[in-house]
Short mmCIF file of C-alpha atoms and ligand atoms in Angstrom, two decimals:
data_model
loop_
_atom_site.label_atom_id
_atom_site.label_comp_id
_atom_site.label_asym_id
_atom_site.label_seq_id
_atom_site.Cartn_x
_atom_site.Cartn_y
_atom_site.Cartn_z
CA UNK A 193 -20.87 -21.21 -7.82
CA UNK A 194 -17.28 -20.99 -6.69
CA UNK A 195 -16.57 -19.85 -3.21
CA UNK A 196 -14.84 -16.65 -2.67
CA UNK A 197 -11.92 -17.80 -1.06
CA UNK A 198 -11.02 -20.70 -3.49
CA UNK A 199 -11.31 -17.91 -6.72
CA UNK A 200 -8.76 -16.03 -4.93
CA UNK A 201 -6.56 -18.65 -4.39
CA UNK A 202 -6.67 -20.05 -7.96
CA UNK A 203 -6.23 -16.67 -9.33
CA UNK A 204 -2.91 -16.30 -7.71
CA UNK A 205 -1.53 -19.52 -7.85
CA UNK A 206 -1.11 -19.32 -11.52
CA UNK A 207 1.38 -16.09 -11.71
CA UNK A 208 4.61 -15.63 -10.69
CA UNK A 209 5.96 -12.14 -9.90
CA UNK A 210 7.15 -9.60 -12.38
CA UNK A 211 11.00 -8.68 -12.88
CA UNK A 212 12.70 -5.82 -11.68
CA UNK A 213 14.07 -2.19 -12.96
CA UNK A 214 15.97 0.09 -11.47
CA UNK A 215 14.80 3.93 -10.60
CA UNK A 216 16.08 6.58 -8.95
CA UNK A 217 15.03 6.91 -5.40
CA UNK A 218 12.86 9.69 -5.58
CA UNK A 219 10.26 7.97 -8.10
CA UNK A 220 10.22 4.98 -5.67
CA UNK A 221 7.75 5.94 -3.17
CA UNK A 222 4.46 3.46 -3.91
CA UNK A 223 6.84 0.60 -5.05
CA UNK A 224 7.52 -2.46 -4.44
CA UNK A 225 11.44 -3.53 -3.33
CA UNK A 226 12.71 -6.08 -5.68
CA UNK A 227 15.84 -6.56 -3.83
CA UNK A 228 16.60 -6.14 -0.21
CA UNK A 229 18.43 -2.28 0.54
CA UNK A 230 21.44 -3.48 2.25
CA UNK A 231 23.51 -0.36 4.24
CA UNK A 232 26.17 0.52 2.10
CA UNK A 233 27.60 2.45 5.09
CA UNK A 234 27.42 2.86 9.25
CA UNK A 235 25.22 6.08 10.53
CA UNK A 236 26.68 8.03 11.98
CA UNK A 237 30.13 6.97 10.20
CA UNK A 238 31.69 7.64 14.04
CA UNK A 239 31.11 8.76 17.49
CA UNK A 240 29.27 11.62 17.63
CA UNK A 241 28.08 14.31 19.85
CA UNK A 242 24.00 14.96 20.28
CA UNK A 243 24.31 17.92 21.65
CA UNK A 244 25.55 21.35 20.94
CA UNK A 245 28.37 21.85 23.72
CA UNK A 246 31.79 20.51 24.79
CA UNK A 247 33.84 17.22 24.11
CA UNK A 248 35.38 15.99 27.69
CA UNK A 249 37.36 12.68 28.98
CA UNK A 250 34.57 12.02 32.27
CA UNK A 251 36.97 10.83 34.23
CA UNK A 252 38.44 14.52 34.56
CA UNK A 253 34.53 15.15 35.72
CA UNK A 254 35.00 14.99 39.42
CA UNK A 255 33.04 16.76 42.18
CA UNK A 256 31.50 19.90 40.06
CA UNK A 257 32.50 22.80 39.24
CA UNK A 258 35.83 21.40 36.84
CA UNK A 259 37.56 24.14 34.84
CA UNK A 260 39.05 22.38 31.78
CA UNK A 261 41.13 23.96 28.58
CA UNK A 262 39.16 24.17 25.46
CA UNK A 263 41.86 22.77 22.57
CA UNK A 264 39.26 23.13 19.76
CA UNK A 265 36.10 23.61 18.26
CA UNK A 266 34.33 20.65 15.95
CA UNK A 267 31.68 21.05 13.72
CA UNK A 268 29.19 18.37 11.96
CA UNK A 269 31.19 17.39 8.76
CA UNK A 270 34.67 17.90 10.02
CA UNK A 271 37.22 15.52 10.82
CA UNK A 272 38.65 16.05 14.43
CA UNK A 273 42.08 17.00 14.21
CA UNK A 274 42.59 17.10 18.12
CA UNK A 275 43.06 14.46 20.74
CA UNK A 276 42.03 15.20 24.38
CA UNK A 277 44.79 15.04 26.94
CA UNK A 278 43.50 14.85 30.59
CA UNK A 279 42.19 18.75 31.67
CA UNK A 280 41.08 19.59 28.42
CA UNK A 281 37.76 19.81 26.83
CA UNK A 282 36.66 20.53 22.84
CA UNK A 283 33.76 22.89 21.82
CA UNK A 284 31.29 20.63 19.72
CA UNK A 285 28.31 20.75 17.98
CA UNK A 286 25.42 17.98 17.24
CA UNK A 287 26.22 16.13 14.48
CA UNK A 288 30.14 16.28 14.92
CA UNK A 289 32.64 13.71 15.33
CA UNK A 290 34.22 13.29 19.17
CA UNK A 291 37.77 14.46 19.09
CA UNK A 292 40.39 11.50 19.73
CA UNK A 293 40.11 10.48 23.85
CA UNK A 294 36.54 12.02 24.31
CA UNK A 295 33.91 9.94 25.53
CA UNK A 296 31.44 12.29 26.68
CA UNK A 297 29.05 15.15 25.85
CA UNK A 298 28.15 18.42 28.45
CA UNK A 299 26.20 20.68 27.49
CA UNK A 300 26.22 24.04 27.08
CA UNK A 301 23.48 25.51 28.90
CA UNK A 302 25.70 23.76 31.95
CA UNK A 303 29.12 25.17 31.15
CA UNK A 304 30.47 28.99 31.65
CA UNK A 305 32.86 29.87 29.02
CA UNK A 306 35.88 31.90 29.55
CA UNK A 307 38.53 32.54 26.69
CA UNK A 308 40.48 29.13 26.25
CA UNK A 309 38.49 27.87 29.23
CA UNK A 310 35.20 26.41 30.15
CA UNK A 311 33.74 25.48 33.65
CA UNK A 312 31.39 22.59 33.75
CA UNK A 313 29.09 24.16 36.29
CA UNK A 314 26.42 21.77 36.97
CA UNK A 315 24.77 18.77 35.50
CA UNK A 316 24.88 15.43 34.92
CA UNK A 317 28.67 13.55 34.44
CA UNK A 318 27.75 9.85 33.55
CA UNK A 319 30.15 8.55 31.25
CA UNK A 320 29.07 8.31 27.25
CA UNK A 321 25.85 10.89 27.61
CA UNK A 322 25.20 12.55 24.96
CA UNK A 323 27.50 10.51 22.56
CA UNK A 324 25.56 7.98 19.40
CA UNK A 325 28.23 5.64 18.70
CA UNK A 326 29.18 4.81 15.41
CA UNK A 327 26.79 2.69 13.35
CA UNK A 328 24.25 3.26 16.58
CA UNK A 329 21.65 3.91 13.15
CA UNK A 330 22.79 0.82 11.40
CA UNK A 331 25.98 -0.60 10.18
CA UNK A 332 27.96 -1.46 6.96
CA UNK A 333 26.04 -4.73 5.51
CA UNK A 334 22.91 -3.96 7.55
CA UNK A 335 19.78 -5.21 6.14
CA UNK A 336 17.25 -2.09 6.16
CA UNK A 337 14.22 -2.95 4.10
CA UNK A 338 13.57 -6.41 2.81
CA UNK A 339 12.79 -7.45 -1.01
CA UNK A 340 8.79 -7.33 -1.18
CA UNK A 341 7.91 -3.86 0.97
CA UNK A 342 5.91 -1.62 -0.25
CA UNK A 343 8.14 1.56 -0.10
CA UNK A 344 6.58 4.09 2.47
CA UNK A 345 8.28 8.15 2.68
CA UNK A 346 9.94 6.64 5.95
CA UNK A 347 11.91 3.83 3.70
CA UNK A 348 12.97 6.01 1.27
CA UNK A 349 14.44 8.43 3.58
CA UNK A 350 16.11 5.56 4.89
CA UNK A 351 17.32 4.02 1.97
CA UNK A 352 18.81 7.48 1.16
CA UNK A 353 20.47 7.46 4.29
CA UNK A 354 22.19 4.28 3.48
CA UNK A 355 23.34 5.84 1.01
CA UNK A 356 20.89 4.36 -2.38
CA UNK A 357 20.43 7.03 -5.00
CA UNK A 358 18.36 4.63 -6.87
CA UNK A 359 16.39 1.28 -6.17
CA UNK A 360 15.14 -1.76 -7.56
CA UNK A 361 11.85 -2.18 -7.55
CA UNK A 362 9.42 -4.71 -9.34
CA UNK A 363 7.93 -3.61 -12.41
CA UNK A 364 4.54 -2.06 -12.33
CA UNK A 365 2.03 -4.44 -13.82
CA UNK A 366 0.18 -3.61 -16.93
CA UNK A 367 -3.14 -3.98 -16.73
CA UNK A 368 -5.53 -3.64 -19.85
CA UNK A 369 -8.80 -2.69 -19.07
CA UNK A 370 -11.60 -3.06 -21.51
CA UNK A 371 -15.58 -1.70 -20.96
CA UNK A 372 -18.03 -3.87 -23.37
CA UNK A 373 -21.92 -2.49 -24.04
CA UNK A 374 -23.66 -0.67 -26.65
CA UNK A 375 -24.90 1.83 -24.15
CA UNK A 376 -21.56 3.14 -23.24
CA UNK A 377 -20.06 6.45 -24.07
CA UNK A 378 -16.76 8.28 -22.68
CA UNK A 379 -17.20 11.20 -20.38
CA UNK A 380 -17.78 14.47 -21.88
CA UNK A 381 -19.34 12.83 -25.08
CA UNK A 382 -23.08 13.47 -26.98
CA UNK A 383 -25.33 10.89 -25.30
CA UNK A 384 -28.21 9.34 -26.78
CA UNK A 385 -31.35 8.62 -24.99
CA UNK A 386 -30.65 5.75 -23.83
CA UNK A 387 -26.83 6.33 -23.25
CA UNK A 388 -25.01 6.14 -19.71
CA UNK A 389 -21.39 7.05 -18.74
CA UNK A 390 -18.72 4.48 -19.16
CA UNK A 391 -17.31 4.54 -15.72
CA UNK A 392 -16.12 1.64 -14.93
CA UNK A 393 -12.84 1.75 -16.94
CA UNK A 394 -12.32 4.67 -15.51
CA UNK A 395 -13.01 4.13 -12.06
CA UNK A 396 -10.80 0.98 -12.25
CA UNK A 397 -8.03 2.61 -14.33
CA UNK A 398 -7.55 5.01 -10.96
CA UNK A 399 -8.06 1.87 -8.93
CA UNK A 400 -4.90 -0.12 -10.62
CA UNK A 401 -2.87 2.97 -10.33
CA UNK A 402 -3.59 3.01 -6.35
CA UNK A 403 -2.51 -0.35 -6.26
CA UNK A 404 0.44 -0.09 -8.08
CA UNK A 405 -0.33 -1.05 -11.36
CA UNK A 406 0.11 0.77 -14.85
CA UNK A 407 -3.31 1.12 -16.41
CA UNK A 408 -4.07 0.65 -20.32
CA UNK A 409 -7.28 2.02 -21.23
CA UNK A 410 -8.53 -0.33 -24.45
CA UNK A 411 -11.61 2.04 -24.50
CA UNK A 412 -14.90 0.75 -25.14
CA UNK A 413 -16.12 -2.65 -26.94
CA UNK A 414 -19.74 -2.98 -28.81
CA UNK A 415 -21.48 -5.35 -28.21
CA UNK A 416 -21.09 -7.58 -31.35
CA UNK A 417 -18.20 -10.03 -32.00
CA UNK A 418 -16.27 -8.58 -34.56
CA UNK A 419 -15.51 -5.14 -32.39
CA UNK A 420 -14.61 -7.39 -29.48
CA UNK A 421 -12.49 -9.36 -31.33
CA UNK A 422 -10.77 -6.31 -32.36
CA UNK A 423 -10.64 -4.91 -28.82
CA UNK A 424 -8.96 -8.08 -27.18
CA UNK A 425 -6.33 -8.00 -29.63
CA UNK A 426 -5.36 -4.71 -27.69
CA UNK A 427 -4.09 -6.42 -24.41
CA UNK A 428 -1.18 -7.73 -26.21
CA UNK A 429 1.32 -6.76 -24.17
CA UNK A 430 -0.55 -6.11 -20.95
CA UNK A 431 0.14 -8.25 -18.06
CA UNK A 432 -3.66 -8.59 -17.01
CA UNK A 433 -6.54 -8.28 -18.96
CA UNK A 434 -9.87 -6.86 -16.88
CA UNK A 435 -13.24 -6.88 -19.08
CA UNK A 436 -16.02 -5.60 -17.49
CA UNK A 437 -19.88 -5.96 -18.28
CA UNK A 438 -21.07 -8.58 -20.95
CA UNK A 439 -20.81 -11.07 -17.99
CA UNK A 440 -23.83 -12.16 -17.36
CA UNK A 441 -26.18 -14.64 -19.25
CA UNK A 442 -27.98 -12.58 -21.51
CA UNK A 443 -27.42 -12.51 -25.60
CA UNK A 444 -25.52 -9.91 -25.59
CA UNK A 445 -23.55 -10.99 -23.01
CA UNK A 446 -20.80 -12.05 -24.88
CA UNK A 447 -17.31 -11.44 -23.52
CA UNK A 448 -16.96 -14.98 -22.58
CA UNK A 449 -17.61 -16.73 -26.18
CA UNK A 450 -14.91 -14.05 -27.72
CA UNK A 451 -12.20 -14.85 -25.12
CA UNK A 452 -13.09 -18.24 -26.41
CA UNK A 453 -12.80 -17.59 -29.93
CA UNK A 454 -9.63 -16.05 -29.18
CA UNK A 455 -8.40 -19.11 -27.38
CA UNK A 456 -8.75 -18.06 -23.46
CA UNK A 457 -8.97 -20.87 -21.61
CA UNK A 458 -11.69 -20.19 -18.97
CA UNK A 459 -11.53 -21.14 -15.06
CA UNK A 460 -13.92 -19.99 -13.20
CA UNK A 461 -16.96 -17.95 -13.86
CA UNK A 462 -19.54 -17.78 -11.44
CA UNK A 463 -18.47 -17.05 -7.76
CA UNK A 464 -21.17 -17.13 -4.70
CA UNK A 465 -20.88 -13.58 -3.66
CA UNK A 466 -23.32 -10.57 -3.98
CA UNK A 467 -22.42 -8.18 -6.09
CA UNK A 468 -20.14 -9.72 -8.55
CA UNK A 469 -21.79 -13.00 -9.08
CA UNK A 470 -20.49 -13.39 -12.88
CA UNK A 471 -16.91 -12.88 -12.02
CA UNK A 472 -14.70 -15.09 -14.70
CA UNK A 473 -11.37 -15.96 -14.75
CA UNK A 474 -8.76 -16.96 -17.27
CA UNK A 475 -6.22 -17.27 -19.52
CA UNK A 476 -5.43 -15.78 -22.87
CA UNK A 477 -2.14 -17.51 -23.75
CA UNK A 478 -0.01 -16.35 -20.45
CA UNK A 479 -2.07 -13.54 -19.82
CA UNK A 480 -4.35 -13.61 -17.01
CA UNK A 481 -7.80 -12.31 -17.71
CA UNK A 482 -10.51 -11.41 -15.21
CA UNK A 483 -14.14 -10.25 -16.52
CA UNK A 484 -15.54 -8.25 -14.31
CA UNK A 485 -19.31 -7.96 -13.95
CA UNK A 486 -20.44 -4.57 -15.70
CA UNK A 487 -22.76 -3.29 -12.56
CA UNK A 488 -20.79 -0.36 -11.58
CA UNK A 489 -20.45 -1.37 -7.50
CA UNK A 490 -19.62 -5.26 -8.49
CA UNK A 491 -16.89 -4.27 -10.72
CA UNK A 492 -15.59 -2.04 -7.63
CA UNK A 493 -15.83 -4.66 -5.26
CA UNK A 494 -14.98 -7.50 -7.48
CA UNK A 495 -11.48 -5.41 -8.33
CA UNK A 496 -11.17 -5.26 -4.45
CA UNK A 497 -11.31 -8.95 -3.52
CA UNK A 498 -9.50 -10.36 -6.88
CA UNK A 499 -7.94 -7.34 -9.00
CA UNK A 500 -5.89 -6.09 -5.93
CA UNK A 501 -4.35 -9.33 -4.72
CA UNK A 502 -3.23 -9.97 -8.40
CA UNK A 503 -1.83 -7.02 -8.74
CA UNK A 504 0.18 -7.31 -5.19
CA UNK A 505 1.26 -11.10 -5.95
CA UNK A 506 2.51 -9.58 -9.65
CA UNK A 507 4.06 -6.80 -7.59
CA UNK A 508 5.74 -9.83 -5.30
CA UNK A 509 4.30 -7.28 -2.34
CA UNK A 510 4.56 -8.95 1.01
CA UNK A 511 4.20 -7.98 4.65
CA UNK A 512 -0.19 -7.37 3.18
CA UNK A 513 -2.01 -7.27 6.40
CA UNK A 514 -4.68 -10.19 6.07
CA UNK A 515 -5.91 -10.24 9.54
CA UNK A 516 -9.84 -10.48 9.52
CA UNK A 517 -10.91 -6.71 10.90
CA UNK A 518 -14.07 -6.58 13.23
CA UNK A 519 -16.71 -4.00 14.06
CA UNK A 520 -20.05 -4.20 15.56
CA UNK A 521 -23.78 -3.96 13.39
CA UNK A 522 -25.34 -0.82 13.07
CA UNK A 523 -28.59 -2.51 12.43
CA UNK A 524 -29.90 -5.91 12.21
CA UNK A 525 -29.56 -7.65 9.69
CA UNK A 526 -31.36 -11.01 8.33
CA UNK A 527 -30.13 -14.49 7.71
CA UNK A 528 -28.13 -14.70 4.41
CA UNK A 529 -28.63 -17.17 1.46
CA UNK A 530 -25.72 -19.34 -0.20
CA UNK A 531 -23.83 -16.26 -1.64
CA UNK A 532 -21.44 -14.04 0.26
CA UNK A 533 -22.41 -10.86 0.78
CA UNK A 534 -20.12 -7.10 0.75
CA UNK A 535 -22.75 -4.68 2.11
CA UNK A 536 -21.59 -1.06 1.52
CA UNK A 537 -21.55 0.80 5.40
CA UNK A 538 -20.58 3.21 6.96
CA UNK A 539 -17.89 3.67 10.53
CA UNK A 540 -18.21 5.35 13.11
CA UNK A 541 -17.85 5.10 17.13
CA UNK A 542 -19.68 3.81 19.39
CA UNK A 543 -20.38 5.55 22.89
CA UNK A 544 -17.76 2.84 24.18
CA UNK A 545 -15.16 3.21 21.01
CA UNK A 546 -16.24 0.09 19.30
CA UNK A 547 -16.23 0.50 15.17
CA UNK A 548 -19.90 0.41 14.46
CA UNK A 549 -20.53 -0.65 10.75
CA UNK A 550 -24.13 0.58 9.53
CA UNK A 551 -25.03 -1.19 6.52
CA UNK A 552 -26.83 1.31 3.71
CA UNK A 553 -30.71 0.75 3.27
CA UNK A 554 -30.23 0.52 -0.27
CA UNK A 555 -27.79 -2.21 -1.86
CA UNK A 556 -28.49 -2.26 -5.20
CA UNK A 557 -25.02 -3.47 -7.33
CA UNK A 558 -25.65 -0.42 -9.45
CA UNK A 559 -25.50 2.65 -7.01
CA UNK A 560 -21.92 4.21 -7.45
CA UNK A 561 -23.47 6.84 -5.74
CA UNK A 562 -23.35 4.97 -2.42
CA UNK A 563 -20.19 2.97 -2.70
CA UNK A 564 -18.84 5.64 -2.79
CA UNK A 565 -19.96 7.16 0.52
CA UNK A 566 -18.84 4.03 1.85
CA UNK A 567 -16.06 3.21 4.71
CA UNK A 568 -15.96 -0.49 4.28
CA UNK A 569 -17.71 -4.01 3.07
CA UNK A 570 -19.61 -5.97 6.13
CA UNK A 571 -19.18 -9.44 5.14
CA UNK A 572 -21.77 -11.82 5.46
CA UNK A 573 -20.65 -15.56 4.95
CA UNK A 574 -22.91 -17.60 3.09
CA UNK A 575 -26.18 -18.92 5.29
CA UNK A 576 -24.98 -16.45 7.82
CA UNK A 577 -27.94 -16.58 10.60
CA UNK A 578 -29.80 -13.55 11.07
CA UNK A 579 -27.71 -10.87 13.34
CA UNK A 580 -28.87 -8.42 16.04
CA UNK A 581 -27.65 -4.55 16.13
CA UNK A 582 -24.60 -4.82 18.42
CA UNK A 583 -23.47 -8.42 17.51
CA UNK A 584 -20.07 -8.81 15.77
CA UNK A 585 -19.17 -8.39 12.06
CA UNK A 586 -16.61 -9.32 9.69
CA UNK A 587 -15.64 -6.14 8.29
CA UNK A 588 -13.00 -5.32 4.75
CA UNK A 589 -12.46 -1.71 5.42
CA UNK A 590 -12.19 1.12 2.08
CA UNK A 591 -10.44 3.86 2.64
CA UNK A 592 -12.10 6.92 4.84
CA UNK A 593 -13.89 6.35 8.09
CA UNK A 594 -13.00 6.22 11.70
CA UNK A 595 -11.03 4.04 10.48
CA UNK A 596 -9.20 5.88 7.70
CA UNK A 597 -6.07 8.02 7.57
N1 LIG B 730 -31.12 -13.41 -15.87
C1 LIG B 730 -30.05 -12.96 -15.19
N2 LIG B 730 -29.72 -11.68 -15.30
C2 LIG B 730 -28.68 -11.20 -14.62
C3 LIG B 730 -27.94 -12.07 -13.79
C4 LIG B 730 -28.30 -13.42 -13.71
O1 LIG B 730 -27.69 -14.24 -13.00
N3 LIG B 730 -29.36 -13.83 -14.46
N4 LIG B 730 -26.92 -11.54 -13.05
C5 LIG B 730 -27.05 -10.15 -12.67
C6 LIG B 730 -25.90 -9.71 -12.01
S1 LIG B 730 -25.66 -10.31 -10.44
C7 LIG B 730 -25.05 -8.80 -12.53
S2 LIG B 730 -23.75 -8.20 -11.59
C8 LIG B 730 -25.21 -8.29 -13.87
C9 LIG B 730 -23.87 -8.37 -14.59
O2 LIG B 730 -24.07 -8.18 -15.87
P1 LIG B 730 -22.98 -8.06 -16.99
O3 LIG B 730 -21.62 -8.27 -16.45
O4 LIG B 730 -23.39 -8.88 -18.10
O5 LIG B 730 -23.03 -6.53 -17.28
P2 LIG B 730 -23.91 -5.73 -18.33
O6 LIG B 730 -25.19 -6.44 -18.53
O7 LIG B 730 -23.06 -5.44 -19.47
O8 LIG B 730 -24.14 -4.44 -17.48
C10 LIG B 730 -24.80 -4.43 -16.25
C11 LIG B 730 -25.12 -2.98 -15.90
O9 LIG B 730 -23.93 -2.25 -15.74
C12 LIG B 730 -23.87 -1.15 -16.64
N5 LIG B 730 -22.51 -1.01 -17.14
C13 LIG B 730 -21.87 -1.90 -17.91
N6 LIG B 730 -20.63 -1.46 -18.18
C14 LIG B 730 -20.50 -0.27 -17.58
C15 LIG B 730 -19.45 0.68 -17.50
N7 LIG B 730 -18.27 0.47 -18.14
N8 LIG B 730 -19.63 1.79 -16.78
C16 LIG B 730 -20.81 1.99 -16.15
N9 LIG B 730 -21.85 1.14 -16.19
C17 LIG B 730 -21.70 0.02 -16.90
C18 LIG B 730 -24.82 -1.52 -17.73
O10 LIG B 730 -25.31 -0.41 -18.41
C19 LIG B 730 -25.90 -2.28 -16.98
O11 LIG B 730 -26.80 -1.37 -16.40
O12 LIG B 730 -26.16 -8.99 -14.58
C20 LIG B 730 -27.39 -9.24 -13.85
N10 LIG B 730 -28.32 -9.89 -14.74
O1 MOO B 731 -23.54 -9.71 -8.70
MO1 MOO B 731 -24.58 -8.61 -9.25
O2 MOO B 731 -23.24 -7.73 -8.85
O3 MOO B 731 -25.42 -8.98 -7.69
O4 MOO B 731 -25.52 -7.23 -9.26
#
């Protein structure tokens, strides 16, 4: 059995990231930047005032009060027509550009206004307050947001601002997803007695879209050869191929024989982790396939620790935070065999505001119900010693929980 580090690493050391396309900047939330956004202009394009009230040369600022002539008034989006000769002053308002000779701001709520004149009453008369200088944002050439970042509201917003109506961004991977068993039948659907839901393709079709992928549904394979010979031949075109169920060792466990028969060549397919033991890993020609184990929780977590990083490397995401994340047992827990163990738990905080991961009482690969209810994955190297409540855990947080957003 292959340890889980080493699958990951020969999973993504086979792929090279996808191309680029070009789309308009406000479909580009979620993506990935192809190419670095580069300023195509300086913010703000010129001096400008931060403050609604009156343009002014500081040095006529002497002891206060100063009566100065008001030449002008200069709102955001006009071009200053004036230039400031010593004694005089220009209304302004945030935003605007500093009339010619200005080099500071008063404002208002400190001035008394009288026809073509204005007193600076009070206040403070340090040279340059209230002015952003031009390009104080960024400049012309300024590198904003490097190739590789995953496009947050905040980049876009600045991308916009330097002036991008659209962006490049790598293309979303395709990723084929194929259920295999004769007990499976689509939501909604008669089921026989002995039917269950097929919810893994599903679940994991929602789970490629939050990474960033494009998911293909191939539907459900039987469990003979000829219908999953037929079903493979549906991932033409897809940029990853995820199976799920068939797996294991049983005779009708036979996803791996028809990738062979199709010409996959086959890695890896048996990793020391609990769930997702029969994990395999392959090629079909220069698609990548993964077979995912058909238990509904080791096809979740399985997706988590070798789906997702595919799907970033494809994406050419960088800046992924990889940092191990910590939180103290819940409960004991006792020594561990050779395979690594993801225990579904819950977060919360302790009385001193440690993360406090309680593991569920219940494991079992095939309760959706509970990873679901779960905040994170304790990890549990293999032959892990046995642990007290209160000693330190490796933790791979979902999403929810004290730690959540
Ligand atoms: N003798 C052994 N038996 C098993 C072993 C083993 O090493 N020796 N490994 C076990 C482990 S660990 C796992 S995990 C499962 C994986 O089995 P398969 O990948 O072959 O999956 P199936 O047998 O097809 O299904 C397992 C289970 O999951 C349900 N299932 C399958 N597909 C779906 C779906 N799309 N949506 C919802 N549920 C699904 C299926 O009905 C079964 O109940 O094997 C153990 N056995
Ligand atoms: O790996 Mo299986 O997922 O233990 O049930």
């Amino acid at each position: 059995m292959l340890p889980v580090a080493e699958a990951q690493q020969r999973i993504l050391s086979t792929f090279a990231p996808l191309v680029g396309e070009v789309v308009g900047i406000d479909r580009a939330v979620g993506r990935v930047l192809s190419a670095p956004v580069v300023a195509r202009l300086s913010q703000p394009p010129a001096a400008v005032s931060a403050m609604d009230g009156y343009a002014v040369r500081a040095a006529d600022l002497g002891a206060l009060p100063v009566k100065l002539r008001v030449i002008g008034t200069i709102a955001a989006g006009i071009a200053p027509a004036v230039t400031l000769k010593p004694g005089q002053a220009a209304r302004i308002f945030t935003g605007a550009i500093l009339p010619g000779a200005s080099d500071t701001i008063v404002i208002q709520e400190n001035c008394d206004r009288d026809g073509d004149h204005v007193t600076v009453r009070e206040g403070s008369t340090t040279l340059g307050q209230h002015v952003r200088a031009g390009g104080n944002d960024f400049r012309l050439g300024e590198v904003g947001l490097e190739a590789g970042r995953l496009l947050s509201a905040r980049d876009i917003a600045l991308a916009a601002a330097m002036n991008w109506p659209s962006l490049s961004v790598t293309r979303r991977p395709r990723v084929a997803l194929l259920s295999t068993g004769d007990e499976l039948q689509h939501p909604g659907e008669p089921l026989g007695p002995a039917q269950i839901i097929a919810s893994n393709g599903i679940g994991l079709a929602a789970f490629v879209t939050a990474c960033g992928g494009e998911p293909i549904n191939l539907g459900i394979a039987r469990d003979n050869m000829a219908d999953l010979h037929r079903a493979l031949d549906g991932a033409r075109g897809a940029d990853v191929l995820v199976t799920t169920g068939g797996a294991s060792v049983g005779e009708l466990d036979l996803i791996q024989q028809a990738l062979k028969d199709k010409g996959a060549k086959l890695d890896f397919w048996k990793i020391a982790m609990r769930p997702g033991k029969p994990v395999m890993f392959g090629t079909l020609g220069a698609l990548p396939v993964l077979g995912l184990p058909g238990n509904p929780v080791s096809a979740i977590v399985t997706a988590t620790l070798f789906l997702r990083p595919l799907i970033q490397h494809l994406l050419g995401q960088k800046g992924i935070d990889t940092q191990p994340v910590f939180a103290r047992l819940g409960t004991a827990l006792k020594a561990n065999d050779q395979r690594q163990d993801y225990l579904r738990a819950t977060l919360t905080r302790g009385a001193d505001g440690s993360v406090v991961a309680s593991p569920f009482p219940k494991q079992d690969s095939a309760m959706l119900s509970l990873i679901a209810k779960a905040d994170a994955l304790i990890i549990r190297p293999p032959h892990a010693p046995a642990a007290k409540e209160g000693d330190v855990t490796e933790i791979l947080p979902l999403s929810g929980g004290c730690l959540g957003i």
